[in-house]
Amino acid sequence: MKKIYYFDNNATTRVHDEVKKEMEPFFTKLYGNPSSMHFFGGQVQKYVDESRKKISLLLGCLPEEIIFTSCGTESDSTAIYSALKVNPDKKHIITSAVEHPAVINLCKHLETQGYSVTYLNVNEDGMIDINDLKSAIRPDTAVVSIMWANNETGVIFPVEEIADICHEKGVLFHTDAVQAAGKIDIDLSKNKIDMLSISGHKLHSPKGIGVLFVRKGVKFAPFLLGGHQERGRRAGTENVPYIVGLGKASEIALANMQKENDYVRKLREKLERGLVEKIPNTRINGLKSPRLPNTLSISFGFVEGESIIMLLSEKGICASTGSACSSGSLEPSHVLMAMKIPFTHAQGTVRFSLSIYNTEEEVDYILKVMPDVIKRLREISAFNDETPQFENAKDIHH
Ligand code: PLP
């Protein structure tokens, strides 16, 4: 079988072996419904509760503040719809221009339903301006939803400071922490975030399980109505194997975060430095902002990201042009456009996102293959040394 060089961990991650093992009994042995009255179902509830506890330790919150959902998208929708339902007189939402489609497309839809939305701009390093947020908050603002870390650039937003501002103004604050959970410290006991979303498949558990944290005391209206599961906050029979899997993955993430981050950051830095040294006319996106340790968004001038991905794919390398959800379109992503990256470079953007399963040999392989790939594509696109240069790579200092 062809060797796979998997550098697309912000799209999804490999399930840890221990996570898979922990889940297995819940398919064929412990398959009862936790809501059943009989012993066979009842015994399963205890594993759901244990998992809730493990996830609460990763997030620094109370177990009862955790609601299981089917994915990050559902958590985001639930949080925003809840904020609007509990504030029926408030019709204004604030978000950023670089959110994941799970938030941005929901906001666009809500604009057609009588809500007004402020999309906060970012600077060329992908960072929002806190003063813009302060002046955007209005008496009729129902909710502010700003992601913790951006899926394309890895840029980390100051969500704890944003939570303080919202709290002072009496506005609910939700953060999409899908890319942050398991990669950076989250301690909800130390901040005023009201609601937070995570998704299992970004931290080495399966696709199709998510969590919404809702702080105790925050008014909440459920999104799915039906049975009494999750104390009436999310109807639908619990996905027990996946809940157990996410609990295990959270436990592993918490125990190893520092060590794994150091490892992954070193690989990312080697890749980043190597690419800018070997290939002229590159731009590292979000370079001057705090970034997730595993994410590298790099633009190669005068080539097309899709063509790069195809050539890399032929060599077994899996990366992404930006958000996997928006691939299939040749338009630069809304994130790169919001950062005002010139079209000539935005188009040639590749996102490498690493995990602990990557190795230094794999990074060396990319560094060997990539210069030739870009050279070939630039020859086709008639790029030459006269073409205006646009690079910030010389600013790299690590
Ligand atoms: N939010 C962010 C920042 C993401 O990166 C993703 C997935 O890529 C989502 C939300 C959606 O999560 P899910 O795929 O679990 O619905």
Coordinates of C-alpha atoms and ligand atoms in Angstrom, one line a residue:
M1 CA 0.0 0.0 0.0
K2 CA 1.1 3.5 -0.8
K3 CA 2.6 5.3 2.2
I4 CA 0.4 8.2 3.4
Y5 CA 1.9 11.4 4.6
Y6 CA -1.1 12.8 6.5
F7 CA -0.9 16.5 7.1
D8 CA -4.6 17.3 7.2
N9 CA -5.3 17.0 10.9
N10 CA -7.5 20.1 11.1
A11 CA -9.8 18.4 8.7
T12 CA -10.0 15.2 10.8
T13 CA -7.7 13.0 12.9
R14 CA -6.8 9.4 13.2
V15 CA -8.6 7.7 16.1
H16 CA -6.2 6.7 18.8
D17 CA -5.8 2.9 19.2
E18 CA -6.7 3.2 23.0
V19 CA -9.8 5.2 22.0
K20 CA -11.0 2.5 19.6
K21 CA -10.3 -0.2 22.2
E22 CA -12.3 1.6 24.8
M23 CA -15.3 2.0 22.5
E24 CA -15.4 -1.6 21.3
P25 CA -17.5 -3.2 24.1
F26 CA -20.3 -0.7 23.5
F27 CA -21.1 -2.1 20.1
T28 CA -21.7 -5.7 20.8
K29 CA -21.6 -6.3 24.6
L30 CA -22.7 -3.1 26.5
Y31 CA -25.2 -2.0 23.9
G32 CA -28.1 -1.1 26.1
N33 CA -29.9 2.2 26.0
P34 CA -28.8 4.3 29.0
S35 CA -32.4 5.5 29.5
S36 CA -33.8 1.9 29.9
M37 CA -35.1 1.0 33.3
H38 CA -33.6 -2.5 33.3
F39 CA -30.1 -3.3 34.6
F40 CA -28.7 -3.9 31.1
G41 CA -29.3 -0.3 30.0
G42 CA -28.7 1.2 33.4
Q43 CA -25.2 -0.1 33.6
V44 CA -24.3 1.9 30.5
Q45 CA -25.3 5.2 32.0
K46 CA -22.3 5.0 34.3
Y47 CA -19.9 5.0 31.4
V48 CA -21.6 8.0 29.9
D49 CA -21.2 9.8 33.2
E50 CA -17.5 8.8 33.5
S51 CA -16.9 10.2 30.0
R52 CA -18.7 13.4 30.9
K53 CA -16.3 13.7 33.9
K54 CA -13.2 13.1 31.7
I55 CA -14.3 15.8 29.2
S56 CA -15.1 18.2 32.1
L57 CA -11.5 17.8 33.3
L58 CA -10.1 18.7 29.9
L59 CA -12.3 21.8 29.8
G60 CA -12.0 22.8 33.4
C61 CA -15.8 22.8 33.9
L62 CA -18.5 20.9 35.8
P63 CA -19.6 17.5 34.4
E64 CA -23.2 18.8 34.4
E65 CA -22.2 21.7 32.1
I66 CA -21.5 19.3 29.3
I67 CA -24.1 18.4 26.7
F68 CA -23.3 15.7 24.2
T69 CA -24.2 16.5 20.6
S70 CA -23.6 14.9 17.2
C71 CA -20.8 17.2 16.0
G72 CA -19.2 20.6 16.3
T73 CA -21.7 22.1 13.8
E74 CA -24.7 21.0 15.9
S75 CA -23.0 22.5 19.0
D76 CA -22.5 25.8 17.2
S77 CA -26.1 25.9 16.0
T78 CA -27.5 24.9 19.3
A79 CA -25.5 27.7 21.1
I80 CA -26.5 30.5 18.7
Y81 CA -30.2 29.4 18.4
S82 CA -30.4 29.1 22.2
A83 CA -29.0 32.6 22.7
L84 CA -31.6 34.0 20.3
K85 CA -34.5 32.1 21.9
V86 CA -33.7 33.2 25.4
N87 CA -33.4 36.8 24.2
P88 CA -36.4 37.1 21.9
D89 CA -36.3 40.9 21.8
K90 CA -32.7 41.1 20.7
K91 CA -32.0 40.7 17.0
H92 CA -28.3 41.4 16.6
I93 CA -25.4 38.9 16.5
I94 CA -21.7 39.6 16.4
T95 CA -19.2 37.2 14.9
S96 CA -16.0 37.3 13.0
A97 CA -15.4 37.3 9.2
V98 CA -13.2 34.2 9.5
E99 CA -15.5 31.8 11.4
H100 CA -16.0 28.2 10.2
P101 CA -19.0 27.8 7.8
A102 CA -20.8 26.1 10.8
V103 CA -21.1 29.7 12.3
I104 CA -20.8 31.9 9.3
N105 CA -23.4 30.2 7.1
L106 CA -25.8 30.0 10.1
C107 CA -25.4 33.8 10.5
K108 CA -26.0 34.4 6.8
H109 CA -29.2 32.4 7.1
L110 CA -30.3 34.3 10.2
E111 CA -29.8 37.6 8.2
T112 CA -32.7 36.3 6.0
Q113 CA -34.8 35.7 9.1
G114 CA -34.8 39.3 10.4
Y115 CA -31.5 39.3 12.4
S116 CA -28.7 41.7 11.7
V117 CA -25.1 40.4 11.9
T118 CA -21.8 42.3 12.4
Y119 CA -18.9 40.4 11.0
L120 CA -15.7 41.7 12.7
N121 CA -12.8 42.2 10.3
V122 CA -9.3 40.8 10.8
N123 CA -5.9 42.3 10.0
E124 CA -3.4 40.8 7.6
D125 CA -2.2 38.5 10.3
G126 CA -5.7 37.1 10.8
M127 CA -6.4 38.9 14.2
I128 CA -9.5 40.8 15.2
D129 CA -9.4 44.1 17.0
I130 CA -10.9 44.1 20.4
N131 CA -11.9 47.8 20.0
D132 CA -14.0 46.8 17.0
L133 CA -15.9 44.3 19.2
K134 CA -16.4 46.9 21.9
S135 CA -18.0 49.4 19.5
A136 CA -20.1 46.7 17.7
I137 CA -22.0 45.7 20.9
R138 CA -25.5 47.2 20.9
P139 CA -28.4 47.1 23.4
D140 CA -30.1 44.6 21.1
T141 CA -27.0 42.3 20.8
A142 CA -28.2 38.8 21.7
V143 CA -24.9 36.9 21.3
V144 CA -21.3 37.2 20.3
S145 CA -19.8 34.1 18.7
I146 CA -16.0 34.2 18.1
M147 CA -13.9 31.1 17.5
W148 CA -11.1 30.2 19.9
A149 CA -8.7 29.1 17.1
N150 CA -9.1 29.4 13.3
N151 CA -9.2 26.2 11.4
E152 CA -7.3 27.5 8.3
T153 CA -4.5 29.7 9.8
G154 CA -4.4 28.4 13.4
V155 CA -4.7 32.0 14.7
I156 CA -5.8 32.0 18.3
F157 CA -8.3 34.7 19.4
P158 CA -8.3 36.4 22.8
V159 CA -11.6 34.7 23.8
E160 CA -11.1 35.1 27.5
E161 CA -10.8 38.9 27.2
I162 CA -13.8 38.9 24.8
A163 CA -15.8 36.9 27.4
D164 CA -15.0 39.6 30.0
I165 CA -16.2 42.4 27.7
C166 CA -19.4 40.5 26.8
H167 CA -20.0 39.7 30.5
E168 CA -19.7 43.4 31.4
K169 CA -22.2 44.4 28.8
G170 CA -24.6 41.5 29.7
V171 CA -24.3 39.8 26.3
L172 CA -24.0 36.0 25.9
F173 CA -20.6 34.8 24.6
H174 CA -20.2 31.6 22.6
T175 CA -16.9 30.3 21.3
D176 CA -16.3 27.6 18.7
A177 CA -13.3 25.8 20.3
V178 CA -13.4 22.9 17.8
Q179 CA -9.8 23.5 16.7
A180 CA -8.6 24.5 20.2
A181 CA -9.7 21.6 22.3
G182 CA -6.8 19.2 23.0
K183 CA -4.3 21.6 21.4
I184 CA -4.2 24.4 23.9
D185 CA -5.2 24.8 27.6
I186 CA -8.8 25.5 28.2
D187 CA -9.9 26.2 31.7
L188 CA -13.5 27.3 31.9
S189 CA -13.3 27.7 35.7
K190 CA -11.0 30.7 35.1
N191 CA -13.0 32.7 32.5
K192 CA -16.5 33.9 31.7
I193 CA -17.2 32.1 28.5
D194 CA -20.9 31.2 28.5
M195 CA -21.0 28.5 25.8
L196 CA -18.3 26.5 24.0
S197 CA -18.3 23.9 21.2
I198 CA -16.0 21.0 20.6
S199 CA -15.9 18.1 18.1
G200 CA -14.5 14.6 18.8
H201 CA -12.9 14.0 15.4
K202 CA -10.4 16.8 15.8
L203 CA -8.8 15.2 18.8
H204 CA -8.4 11.6 17.8
S205 CA -11.9 10.3 18.6
P206 CA -14.5 9.4 15.9
K207 CA -16.5 11.7 13.6
G208 CA -20.0 12.3 14.7
I209 CA -19.7 13.3 18.3
G210 CA -19.6 16.8 19.8
V211 CA -20.0 18.6 23.0
L212 CA -21.6 21.9 23.9
F213 CA -20.6 23.4 27.2
V214 CA -23.2 25.6 28.8
R215 CA -22.2 27.4 32.0
K216 CA -24.4 26.7 35.0
G217 CA -26.9 29.5 35.4
V218 CA -26.8 30.5 31.7
K219 CA -30.3 30.4 30.3
F220 CA -30.6 27.7 27.7
A221 CA -33.2 26.6 25.1
P222 CA -32.7 23.2 23.5
F223 CA -32.3 22.8 19.7
L224 CA -33.5 19.2 19.3
L225 CA -36.8 18.5 21.1
G226 CA -38.0 15.0 22.0
G227 CA -36.9 12.6 24.7
H228 CA -35.5 13.7 28.1
Q229 CA -31.9 12.8 27.4
E230 CA -29.1 15.1 28.6
R231 CA -31.5 16.4 31.2
G232 CA -33.9 17.7 28.6
R233 CA -31.2 19.8 26.9
R234 CA -30.6 17.6 23.8
A235 CA -33.1 14.9 22.8
G236 CA -32.0 11.8 21.1
T237 CA -30.5 8.5 22.3
E238 CA -27.0 9.0 23.4
N239 CA -24.3 7.7 21.1
V240 CA -22.7 5.7 23.8
P241 CA -19.6 4.3 22.0
Y242 CA -18.6 7.6 20.7
I243 CA -19.2 9.4 24.0
V244 CA -16.9 6.9 25.6
G245 CA -14.4 7.4 22.8
L246 CA -14.4 11.2 23.3
G247 CA -14.0 10.7 27.0
K248 CA -10.9 8.6 26.5
A249 CA -9.5 11.0 23.8
S250 CA -10.0 13.9 26.3
E251 CA -8.2 12.0 29.0
I252 CA -5.2 11.3 26.7
A253 CA -5.2 14.9 25.4
L254 CA -5.1 16.3 29.0
A255 CA -2.3 14.0 30.1
N256 CA -0.1 14.6 27.2
M257 CA -0.9 18.1 25.9
Q258 CA 2.4 19.9 26.8
K259 CA 4.6 17.1 25.6
E260 CA 2.7 16.6 22.4
N261 CA 2.5 20.3 21.6
D262 CA 6.3 20.6 22.0
Y263 CA 6.8 17.7 19.6
V264 CA 4.3 19.0 17.0
R265 CA 5.5 22.6 17.2
K266 CA 9.0 21.5 16.5
L267 CA 7.9 19.6 13.4
R268 CA 5.8 22.5 12.2
E269 CA 8.7 24.9 12.7
K270 CA 11.0 22.7 10.7
L271 CA 8.5 22.4 7.9
E272 CA 7.8 26.2 7.9
R273 CA 11.4 27.2 8.0
G274 CA 12.4 24.6 5.4
L275 CA 9.7 25.7 2.9
V276 CA 10.6 29.4 3.1
E277 CA 14.3 28.7 2.8
K278 CA 13.8 26.5 -0.2
I279 CA 11.0 28.2 -2.1
P280 CA 11.0 32.0 -3.0
N281 CA 7.9 34.2 -2.8
T282 CA 6.1 32.6 0.0
R283 CA 3.9 34.0 2.8
I284 CA 3.2 32.5 6.2
N285 CA -0.4 33.4 7.1
G286 CA -0.9 34.5 10.7
L287 CA 2.8 34.7 11.3
K288 CA 2.6 37.6 13.7
S289 CA -0.4 36.3 15.6
P290 CA -0.4 33.6 18.3
R291 CA -1.1 30.3 16.5
L292 CA -1.9 26.7 17.2
P293 CA 1.2 24.7 17.4
N294 CA 0.1 22.3 14.7
T295 CA -1.1 24.6 11.9
L296 CA 0.9 26.0 9.0
S297 CA -1.0 28.1 6.4
I298 CA 1.5 29.0 3.6
S299 CA 0.9 30.9 0.4
F300 CA 3.0 30.3 -2.7
G301 CA 2.8 33.2 -5.1
F302 CA 1.5 32.6 -8.6
V303 CA 0.4 29.0 -8.4
E304 CA -2.9 27.4 -7.7
G305 CA -3.5 25.7 -4.4
E306 CA -5.6 23.0 -6.0
S307 CA -2.8 22.1 -8.4
I308 CA -0.3 21.9 -5.5
I309 CA -2.7 19.6 -3.6
M310 CA -3.1 17.3 -6.7
L311 CA 0.6 17.0 -7.2
L312 CA 1.3 16.4 -3.5
S313 CA -1.5 13.9 -3.4
E314 CA 0.2 11.9 -6.3
K315 CA 3.2 11.6 -3.9
G316 CA 1.1 10.4 -1.0
I317 CA 1.0 13.8 0.8
C318 CA -2.4 14.9 2.2
A319 CA -2.8 18.6 2.8
S320 CA -5.5 21.1 2.2
T321 CA -6.0 24.3 0.3
G322 CA -7.8 25.9 3.2
S323 CA -11.0 24.6 4.8
A324 CA -11.8 21.1 3.6
C325 CA -15.5 22.2 3.7
S326 CA -14.9 24.8 1.0
S327 CA -12.7 22.8 -1.3
G328 CA -14.2 22.2 -4.7
S329 CA -14.3 25.9 -5.3
L330 CA -11.4 27.8 -6.9
E331 CA -12.2 31.0 -5.0
P332 CA -9.7 31.8 -2.3
S333 CA -11.2 31.0 1.1
H334 CA -13.2 33.7 3.0
V335 CA -10.5 33.6 5.7
L336 CA -7.7 34.6 3.3
M337 CA -9.9 37.2 1.6
A338 CA -10.7 38.7 5.0
M339 CA -7.0 38.9 5.7
K340 CA -6.7 40.8 2.4
I341 CA -4.0 38.5 1.1
P342 CA -3.4 39.4 -2.6
F343 CA -5.2 37.1 -4.9
T344 CA -2.0 36.0 -6.6
H345 CA -0.9 34.5 -3.2
A346 CA -4.3 33.6 -1.6
Q347 CA -4.9 31.3 -4.5
G348 CA -1.7 29.3 -3.9
T349 CA -2.4 28.6 -0.2
V350 CA -1.7 25.3 1.4
R351 CA -2.7 24.3 4.9
F352 CA -0.5 21.7 6.6
S353 CA -1.9 20.6 9.9
L354 CA 0.1 18.1 12.0
S355 CA -0.5 15.7 14.8
I356 CA 1.6 13.4 17.0
Y357 CA 1.4 10.8 14.3
N358 CA 3.6 12.8 12.0
T359 CA 7.4 12.3 12.1
E360 CA 10.5 14.2 11.2
E361 CA 11.1 11.9 8.2
E362 CA 7.7 12.9 6.8
V363 CA 8.6 16.5 7.2
D364 CA 11.9 15.9 5.4
Y365 CA 10.0 14.1 2.6
I366 CA 7.7 17.2 2.1
L367 CA 10.8 19.5 2.1
K368 CA 12.3 17.3 -0.6
V369 CA 9.3 17.1 -2.8
M370 CA 7.8 20.6 -2.5
P371 CA 10.4 22.8 -4.2
D372 CA 10.0 20.8 -7.4
V373 CA 6.2 20.8 -7.3
I374 CA 6.1 24.6 -7.0
K375 CA 8.8 25.1 -9.6
R376 CA 6.9 22.9 -12.1
L377 CA 3.7 24.8 -11.5
R378 CA 5.4 28.2 -11.7
E379 CA 6.9 27.3 -15.1
I380 CA 3.4 26.6 -16.3
S381 CA 2.0 29.8 -14.9
A382 CA 4.9 31.8 -16.5
F383 CA 6.1 33.1 -13.1
N384 CA 9.5 34.6 -13.4
D385 CA 11.9 36.7 -11.3
E386 CA 10.4 39.9 -12.7
T387 CA 7.0 39.2 -11.1
P388 CA 6.4 41.4 -8.1
Q389 CA 7.5 39.6 -4.9
F390 CA 5.3 39.5 -1.8
E391 CA 6.7 37.7 1.1
N392 CA 6.9 37.9 4.8
A393 CA 8.9 34.8 5.3
K394 CA 12.0 36.8 6.2
D395 CA 10.2 37.8 9.4
I396 CA 10.3 34.2 10.7
H397 CA 12.2 34.1 13.9
H398 CA 12.3 30.8 15.7
Ligands
PLP1 N1 -15.8 24.6 13.7 C1 -14.5 24.5 13.3 C2 -13.5 25.6 13.7 C3 -14.1 23.5 12.5 O1 -12.8 23.4 12.1 C4 -15.0 22.5 12.2 C5 -14.7 21.3 11.3 O2 -13.8 21.5 10.5 C6 -16.4 22.6 12.7 C7 -16.7 23.7 13.5 C8 -17.4 21.6 12.4 O3 -17.2 20.4 13.2 P1 -18.0 19.1 12.8 O4 -17.2 18.6 11.6 O5 -17.8 18.2 13.9 O6 -19.4 19.4 12.5

